[in-house]
C-alpha cells in the first residue's frame, strides 16, 4: 500500500510545505492535519471547532445558518427542526400542529351544548378525558353522573 505524502497544504490562504510544519504553525498534531486533508476539511484544522459542520437550513424560503438559528426564529427546539428535516417536511415548523382525524365534535348533554367532549368534561367538573371514557366504556352509573352534573350546571344558569 502506498503512503500518501501531504505536501504543499493550503490552509486558510497559507501554504505549508508539509503536514508537520502546518501542525506546528496551527498548534495541532501532524495527524490532525493529515486527517483533515484526507477528509477534505483543511479549512477547519486548528480553528478550534470540533464536531460536524453546521448545515444550513431552508424553511419556507428563508435560509438559516443552522438548526439552532431556525429553532430560535420559530420558537421551537432544534430537535423539532431536525425531526421535520428528517421527515422531509421542514415547512411545518412553527405552524400549529394538526392531528388527522382528531377534530373536536360538538356534544350535547342534558340540553347543554359543548364544543367538544374535553370541554364538556372540564365544564362539568371532571378530568379532561372522563366524558370520552364514560361514553365509550362506562356504564349506566357513569352516564347518570354526567347527566346529573349537566343538570346542576344548567340549574345554575351557566352556559358553556
JSON list of C-alpha atoms in Angstrom, two decimals:
[
{"chain": "A", "resi": 1, "resn": "UNK", "atom": "CA", "xyz": [0.00, 0.00, 0.00]},
{"chain": "A", "resi": 2, "resn": "UNK", "atom": "CA", "xyz": [1.39, 3.36, -0.98]},
{"chain": "A", "resi": 3, "resn": "UNK", "atom": "CA", "xyz": [1.59, 6.02, 1.68]},
{"chain": "A", "resi": 4, "resn": "UNK", "atom": "CA", "xyz": [0.29, 9.47, 0.96]},
{"chain": "A", "resi": 5, "resn": "UNK", "atom": "CA", "xyz": [2.66, 12.36, 1.21]},
{"chain": "A", "resi": 6, "resn": "UNK", "atom": "CA", "xyz": [0.96, 15.53, 2.30]},
{"chain": "A", "resi": 7, "resn": "UNK", "atom": "CA", "xyz": [2.91, 18.43, 0.79]},
{"chain": "A", "resi": 8, "resn": "UNK", "atom": "CA", "xyz": [2.01, 21.94, -0.24]},
{"chain": "A", "resi": 9, "resn": "UNK", "atom": "CA", "xyz": [-1.03, 22.12, 2.01]},
{"chain": "A", "resi": 10, "resn": "UNK", "atom": "CA", "xyz": [-3.00, 25.36, 1.76]},
{"chain": "A", "resi": 11, "resn": "UNK", "atom": "CA", "xyz": [-4.89, 26.16, 4.93]},
{"chain": "A", "resi": 12, "resn": "UNK", "atom": "CA", "xyz": [-6.93, 29.37, 5.07]},
{"chain": "A", "resi": 13, "resn": "UNK", "atom": "CA", "xyz": [-4.75, 31.08, 2.48]},
{"chain": "A", "resi": 14, "resn": "UNK", "atom": "CA", "xyz": [-1.35, 29.98, 3.81]},
{"chain": "A", "resi": 15, "resn": "UNK", "atom": "CA", "xyz": [0.59, 27.22, 2.05]},
{"chain": "A", "resi": 16, "resn": "UNK", "atom": "CA", "xyz": [2.70, 24.90, 4.22]},
{"chain": "A", "resi": 17, "resn": "UNK", "atom": "CA", "xyz": [5.40, 22.60, 2.80]},
{"chain": "A", "resi": 18, "resn": "UNK", "atom": "CA", "xyz": [4.20, 19.54, 4.77]},
{"chain": "A", "resi": 19, "resn": "UNK", "atom": "CA", "xyz": [1.82, 18.37, 7.50]},
{"chain": "A", "resi": 20, "resn": "UNK", "atom": "CA", "xyz": [4.39, 18.74, 10.29]},
{"chain": "A", "resi": 21, "resn": "UNK", "atom": "CA", "xyz": [5.08, 22.41, 9.58]},
{"chain": "A", "resi": 22, "resn": "UNK", "atom": "CA", "xyz": [1.34, 23.11, 9.27]},
{"chain": "A", "resi": 23, "resn": "UNK", "atom": "CA", "xyz": [0.75, 21.38, 12.59]},
{"chain": "A", "resi": 24, "resn": "UNK", "atom": "CA", "xyz": [3.45, 23.45, 14.33]},
{"chain": "A", "resi": 25, "resn": "UNK", "atom": "CA", "xyz": [2.04, 26.70, 12.96]},
{"chain": "A", "resi": 26, "resn": "UNK", "atom": "CA", "xyz": [-1.57, 25.86, 13.87]},
{"chain": "A", "resi": 27, "resn": "UNK", "atom": "CA", "xyz": [-0.93, 24.25, 17.25]},
{"chain": "A", "resi": 28, "resn": "UNK", "atom": "CA", "xyz": [-2.25, 20.79, 16.40]},
{"chain": "A", "resi": 29, "resn": "UNK", "atom": "CA", "xyz": [-0.71, 17.40, 15.77]},
{"chain": "A", "resi": 30, "resn": "UNK", "atom": "CA", "xyz": [0.54, 16.35, 12.34]},
{"chain": "A", "resi": 31, "resn": "UNK", "atom": "CA", "xyz": [-2.02, 13.52, 12.41]},
{"chain": "A", "resi": 32, "resn": "UNK", "atom": "CA", "xyz": [-4.81, 16.09, 12.81]},
{"chain": "A", "resi": 33, "resn": "UNK", "atom": "CA", "xyz": [-3.57, 17.89, 9.68]},
{"chain": "A", "resi": 34, "resn": "UNK", "atom": "CA", "xyz": [-3.30, 14.64, 7.71]},
{"chain": "A", "resi": 35, "resn": "UNK", "atom": "CA", "xyz": [-6.75, 13.53, 8.86]},
{"chain": "A", "resi": 36, "resn": "UNK", "atom": "CA", "xyz": [-8.27, 16.85, 7.83]},
{"chain": "A", "resi": 37, "resn": "UNK", "atom": "CA", "xyz": [-6.53, 16.61, 4.45]},
{"chain": "A", "resi": 38, "resn": "UNK", "atom": "CA", "xyz": [-7.94, 13.10, 3.89]},
{"chain": "A", "resi": 39, "resn": "UNK", "atom": "CA", "xyz": [-11.44, 14.35, 4.73]},
{"chain": "A", "resi": 40, "resn": "UNK", "atom": "CA", "xyz": [-11.09, 17.49, 2.64]},
{"chain": "A", "resi": 41, "resn": "UNK", "atom": "CA", "xyz": [-11.58, 19.71, 5.70]},
{"chain": "A", "resi": 42, "resn": "UNK", "atom": "CA", "xyz": [-8.34, 21.66, 5.91]},
{"chain": "A", "resi": 43, "resn": "UNK", "atom": "CA", "xyz": [-10.34, 24.85, 6.42]},
{"chain": "A", "resi": 44, "resn": "UNK", "atom": "CA", "xyz": [-11.30, 23.66, 9.92]},
{"chain": "A", "resi": 45, "resn": "UNK", "atom": "CA", "xyz": [-7.95, 22.33, 11.17]},
{"chain": "A", "resi": 46, "resn": "UNK", "atom": "CA", "xyz": [-6.58, 24.37, 14.07]},
{"chain": "A", "resi": 47, "resn": "UNK", "atom": "CA", "xyz": [-9.61, 26.65, 14.18]},
{"chain": "A", "resi": 48, "resn": "UNK", "atom": "CA", "xyz": [-10.89, 25.22, 17.47]},
{"chain": "A", "resi": 49, "resn": "UNK", "atom": "CA", "xyz": [-14.14, 23.94, 16.02]},
{"chain": "A", "resi": 50, "resn": "UNK", "atom": "CA", "xyz": [-14.99, 20.36, 16.83]},
{"chain": "A", "resi": 51, "resn": "UNK", "atom": "CA", "xyz": [-17.80, 18.12, 15.66]},
{"chain": "A", "resi": 52, "resn": "UNK", "atom": "CA", "xyz": [-19.80, 18.21, 12.50]},
{"chain": "A", "resi": 53, "resn": "UNK", "atom": "CA", "xyz": [-20.04, 21.25, 10.29]},
{"chain": "A", "resi": 54, "resn": "UNK", "atom": "CA", "xyz": [-23.32, 23.14, 10.84]},
{"chain": "A", "resi": 55, "resn": "UNK", "atom": "CA", "xyz": [-25.74, 22.54, 8.00]},
{"chain": "A", "resi": 56, "resn": "UNK", "atom": "CA", "xyz": [-27.67, 25.46, 6.51]},
{"chain": "A", "resi": 57, "resn": "UNK", "atom": "CA", "xyz": [-31.44, 25.04, 6.80]},
{"chain": "A", "resi": 58, "resn": "UNK", "atom": "CA", "xyz": [-34.09, 26.48, 4.47]},
{"chain": "A", "resi": 59, "resn": "UNK", "atom": "CA", "xyz": [-37.61, 26.76, 5.86]},
{"chain": "A", "resi": 60, "resn": "UNK", "atom": "CA", "xyz": [-40.39, 28.37, 3.82]},
{"chain": "A", "resi": 61, "resn": "UNK", "atom": "CA", "xyz": [-37.79, 30.06, 1.60]},
{"chain": "A", "resi": 62, "resn": "UNK", "atom": "CA", "xyz": [-35.83, 31.58, 4.49]},
{"chain": "A", "resi": 63, "resn": "UNK", "atom": "CA", "xyz": [-32.21, 30.42, 4.85]},
{"chain": "A", "resi": 64, "resn": "UNK", "atom": "CA", "xyz": [-30.70, 29.87, 8.31]},
{"chain": "A", "resi": 65, "resn": "UNK", "atom": "CA", "xyz": [-27.09, 29.13, 9.26]},
{"chain": "A", "resi": 66, "resn": "UNK", "atom": "CA", "xyz": [-28.08, 26.02, 11.23]},
{"chain": "A", "resi": 67, "resn": "UNK", "atom": "CA", "xyz": [-30.94, 24.27, 13.03]},
{"chain": "A", "resi": 68, "resn": "UNK", "atom": "CA", "xyz": [-30.36, 26.32, 16.19]},
{"chain": "A", "resi": 69, "resn": "UNK", "atom": "CA", "xyz": [-30.90, 29.60, 14.32]},
{"chain": "A", "resi": 70, "resn": "UNK", "atom": "CA", "xyz": [-34.07, 28.25, 12.68]},
{"chain": "A", "resi": 71, "resn": "UNK", "atom": "CA", "xyz": [-35.35, 26.98, 16.03]},
{"chain": "A", "resi": 72, "resn": "UNK", "atom": "CA", "xyz": [-34.79, 30.38, 17.66]},
{"chain": "A", "resi": 73, "resn": "UNK", "atom": "CA", "xyz": [-36.63, 32.14, 14.83]},
{"chain": "A", "resi": 74, "resn": "UNK", "atom": "CA", "xyz": [-39.71, 29.90, 15.00]},
{"chain": "A", "resi": 75, "resn": "UNK", "atom": "CA", "xyz": [-39.78, 29.35, 18.76]},
{"chain": "A", "resi": 76, "resn": "UNK", "atom": "CA", "xyz": [-39.22, 25.59, 18.67]},
{"chain": "A", "resi": 77, "resn": "UNK", "atom": "CA", "xyz": [-36.38, 23.31, 19.78]},
{"chain": "A", "resi": 78, "resn": "UNK", "atom": "CA", "xyz": [-33.52, 22.31, 17.47]},
{"chain": "A", "resi": 79, "resn": "UNK", "atom": "CA", "xyz": [-34.75, 18.72, 17.84]},
{"chain": "A", "resi": 80, "resn": "UNK", "atom": "CA", "xyz": [-38.07, 19.75, 16.27]},
{"chain": "A", "resi": 81, "resn": "UNK", "atom": "CA", "xyz": [-36.18, 21.23, 13.32]},
{"chain": "A", "resi": 82, "resn": "UNK", "atom": "CA", "xyz": [-34.05, 18.10, 12.87]},
{"chain": "A", "resi": 83, "resn": "UNK", "atom": "CA", "xyz": [-37.15, 15.87, 13.13]},
{"chain": "A", "resi": 84, "resn": "UNK", "atom": "CA", "xyz": [-39.00, 17.90, 10.49]},
{"chain": "A", "resi": 85, "resn": "UNK", "atom": "CA", "xyz": [-35.94, 17.79, 8.23]},
{"chain": "A", "resi": 86, "resn": "UNK", "atom": "CA", "xyz": [-35.60, 14.01, 8.59]},
{"chain": "A", "resi": 87, "resn": "UNK", "atom": "CA", "xyz": [-39.33, 13.61, 7.87]},
{"chain": "A", "resi": 88, "resn": "UNK", "atom": "CA", "xyz": [-38.87, 15.67, 4.70]},
{"chain": "A", "resi": 89, "resn": "UNK", "atom": "CA", "xyz": [-41.33, 18.37, 5.80]},
{"chain": "A", "resi": 90, "resn": "UNK", "atom": "CA", "xyz": [-39.41, 21.40, 7.12]},
{"chain": "A", "resi": 91, "resn": "UNK", "atom": "CA", "xyz": [-42.22, 23.81, 6.21]},
{"chain": "A", "resi": 92, "resn": "UNK", "atom": "CA", "xyz": [-44.36, 22.51, 9.09]},
{"chain": "A", "resi": 93, "resn": "UNK", "atom": "CA", "xyz": [-42.02, 24.09, 11.66]},
{"chain": "A", "resi": 94, "resn": "UNK", "atom": "CA", "xyz": [-43.62, 26.85, 13.68]},
{"chain": "A", "resi": 95, "resn": "UNK", "atom": "CA", "xyz": [-47.14, 26.12, 12.47]},
{"chain": "A", "resi": 96, "resn": "UNK", "atom": "CA", "xyz": [-49.92, 24.77, 14.66]},
{"chain": "A", "resi": 97, "resn": "UNK", "atom": "CA", "xyz": [-49.90, 21.00, 14.86]},
{"chain": "A", "resi": 98, "resn": "UNK", "atom": "CA", "xyz": [-52.88, 19.21, 13.42]},
{"chain": "A", "resi": 99, "resn": "UNK", "atom": "CA", "xyz": [-53.55, 15.59, 14.12]},
{"chain": "A", "resi": 100, "resn": "UNK", "atom": "CA", "xyz": [-55.56, 13.97, 11.35]},
{"chain": "A", "resi": 101, "resn": "UNK", "atom": "CA", "xyz": [-58.93, 12.63, 12.42]},
{"chain": "A", "resi": 102, "resn": "UNK", "atom": "CA", "xyz": [-58.85, 14.41, 15.77]},
{"chain": "A", "resi": 103, "resn": "UNK", "atom": "CA", "xyz": [-61.18, 17.33, 15.07]},
{"chain": "A", "resi": 104, "resn": "UNK", "atom": "CA", "xyz": [-63.39, 18.16, 18.06]},
{"chain": "A", "resi": 105, "resn": "UNK", "atom": "CA", "xyz": [-67.02, 17.18, 17.70]},
{"chain": "A", "resi": 106, "resn": "UNK", "atom": "CA", "xyz": [-69.79, 19.11, 19.43]},
{"chain": "A", "resi": 107, "resn": "UNK", "atom": "CA", "xyz": [-71.64, 17.20, 22.12]},
{"chain": "A", "resi": 108, "resn": "UNK", "atom": "CA", "xyz": [-75.00, 17.84, 23.79]},
{"chain": "A", "resi": 109, "resn": "UNK", "atom": "CA", "xyz": [-75.68, 16.69, 27.34]},
{"chain": "A", "resi": 110, "resn": "UNK", "atom": "CA", "xyz": [-78.86, 17.46, 29.28]},
{"chain": "A", "resi": 111, "resn": "UNK", "atom": "CA", "xyz": [-79.79, 20.31, 26.96]},
{"chain": "A", "resi": 112, "resn": "UNK", "atom": "CA", "xyz": [-76.36, 21.93, 27.18]},
{"chain": "A", "resi": 113, "resn": "UNK", "atom": "CA", "xyz": [-74.23, 22.14, 24.07]},
{"chain": "A", "resi": 114, "resn": "UNK", "atom": "CA", "xyz": [-70.41, 21.92, 24.30]},
{"chain": "A", "resi": 115, "resn": "UNK", "atom": "CA", "xyz": [-67.76, 22.41, 21.60]},
{"chain": "A", "resi": 116, "resn": "UNK", "atom": "CA", "xyz": [-66.09, 19.08, 22.43]},
{"chain": "A", "resi": 117, "resn": "UNK", "atom": "CA", "xyz": [-66.14, 16.21, 24.90]},
{"chain": "A", "resi": 118, "resn": "UNK", "atom": "CA", "xyz": [-62.99, 17.56, 26.54]},
{"chain": "A", "resi": 119, "resn": "UNK", "atom": "CA", "xyz": [-64.57, 20.99, 27.10]},
{"chain": "A", "resi": 120, "resn": "UNK", "atom": "CA", "xyz": [-67.72, 19.32, 28.40]},
{"chain": "A", "resi": 121, "resn": "UNK", "atom": "CA", "xyz": [-65.67, 17.26, 30.84]},
{"chain": "A", "resi": 122, "resn": "UNK", "atom": "CA", "xyz": [-63.93, 20.37, 32.16]},
{"chain": "A", "resi": 123, "resn": "UNK", "atom": "CA", "xyz": [-67.14, 22.39, 32.41]},
{"chain": "A", "resi": 124, "resn": "UNK", "atom": "CA", "xyz": [-68.89, 19.59, 34.30]},
{"chain": "A", "resi": 125, "resn": "UNK", "atom": "CA", "xyz": [-66.02, 19.26, 36.77]},
{"chain": "A", "resi": 126, "resn": "UNK", "atom": "CA", "xyz": [-64.49, 16.02, 35.52]},
{"chain": "A", "resi": 127, "resn": "UNK", "atom": "CA", "xyz": [-60.99, 15.21, 34.28]},
{"chain": "A", "resi": 128, "resn": "UNK", "atom": "CA", "xyz": [-60.21, 16.01, 30.64]},
{"chain": "A", "resi": 129, "resn": "UNK", "atom": "CA", "xyz": [-60.93, 12.54, 29.27]},
{"chain": "A", "resi": 130, "resn": "UNK", "atom": "CA", "xyz": [-63.62, 11.35, 31.71]},
{"chain": "A", "resi": 131, "resn": "UNK", "atom": "CA", "xyz": [-66.53, 12.04, 29.40]},
{"chain": "A", "resi": 132, "resn": "UNK", "atom": "CA", "xyz": [-64.87, 10.25, 26.48]},
{"chain": "A", "resi": 133, "resn": "UNK", "atom": "CA", "xyz": [-64.16, 7.15, 28.55]},
{"chain": "A", "resi": 134, "resn": "UNK", "atom": "CA", "xyz": [-67.58, 7.17, 30.21]},
{"chain": "A", "resi": 135, "resn": "UNK", "atom": "CA", "xyz": [-69.46, 7.43, 26.94]},
{"chain": "A", "resi": 136, "resn": "UNK", "atom": "CA", "xyz": [-67.47, 4.71, 25.19]},
{"chain": "A", "resi": 137, "resn": "UNK", "atom": "CA", "xyz": [-66.73, 2.26, 28.03]},
{"chain": "A", "resi": 138, "resn": "UNK", "atom": "CA", "xyz": [-68.63, 3.50, 31.04]},
{"chain": "A", "resi": 139, "resn": "UNK", "atom": "CA", "xyz": [-71.77, 2.01, 32.44]},
{"chain": "A", "resi": 140, "resn": "UNK", "atom": "CA", "xyz": [-75.11, 3.37, 33.44]},
{"chain": "A", "resi": 141, "resn": "UNK", "atom": "CA", "xyz": [-73.82, 4.92, 36.67]},
{"chain": "A", "resi": 142, "resn": "UNK", "atom": "CA", "xyz": [-71.19, 6.98, 34.82]},
{"chain": "A", "resi": 143, "resn": "UNK", "atom": "CA", "xyz": [-73.77, 8.26, 32.33]},
{"chain": "A", "resi": 144, "resn": "UNK", "atom": "CA", "xyz": [-76.13, 9.21, 35.16]},
{"chain": "A", "resi": 145, "resn": "UNK", "atom": "CA", "xyz": [-73.30, 11.04, 36.94]},
{"chain": "A", "resi": 146, "resn": "UNK", "atom": "CA", "xyz": [-72.57, 13.05, 33.77]},
{"chain": "A", "resi": 147, "resn": "UNK", "atom": "CA", "xyz": [-76.25, 13.88, 33.27]},
{"chain": "A", "resi": 148, "resn": "UNK", "atom": "CA", "xyz": [-76.57, 14.97, 36.91]},
{"chain": "A", "resi": 149, "resn": "UNK", "atom": "CA", "xyz": [-73.58, 17.26, 36.56]},
{"chain": "A", "resi": 150, "resn": "UNK", "atom": "CA", "xyz": [-75.05, 18.76, 33.37]},
{"chain": "A", "resi": 151, "resn": "UNK", "atom": "CA", "xyz": [-78.42, 19.33, 35.04]},
{"chain": "A", "resi": 152, "resn": "UNK", "atom": "CA", "xyz": [-76.72, 21.01, 38.02]},
{"chain": "A", "resi": 153, "resn": "UNK", "atom": "CA", "xyz": [-74.78, 23.26, 35.67]},
{"chain": "A", "resi": 154, "resn": "UNK", "atom": "CA", "xyz": [-77.98, 24.16, 33.77]},
{"chain": "A", "resi": 155, "resn": "UNK", "atom": "CA", "xyz": [-79.76, 24.89, 37.08]},
{"chain": "A", "resi": 156, "resn": "UNK", "atom": "CA", "xyz": [-77.06, 27.42, 37.96]},
{"chain": "A", "resi": 157, "resn": "UNK", "atom": "CA", "xyz": [-77.78, 29.18, 34.68]},
{"chain": "A", "resi": 158, "resn": "UNK", "atom": "CA", "xyz": [-74.24, 28.73, 33.40]},
{"chain": "A", "resi": 159, "resn": "UNK", "atom": "CA", "xyz": [-73.96, 28.38, 29.64]},
{"chain": "A", "resi": 160, "resn": "UNK", "atom": "CA", "xyz": [-70.92, 26.65, 28.18]}
]
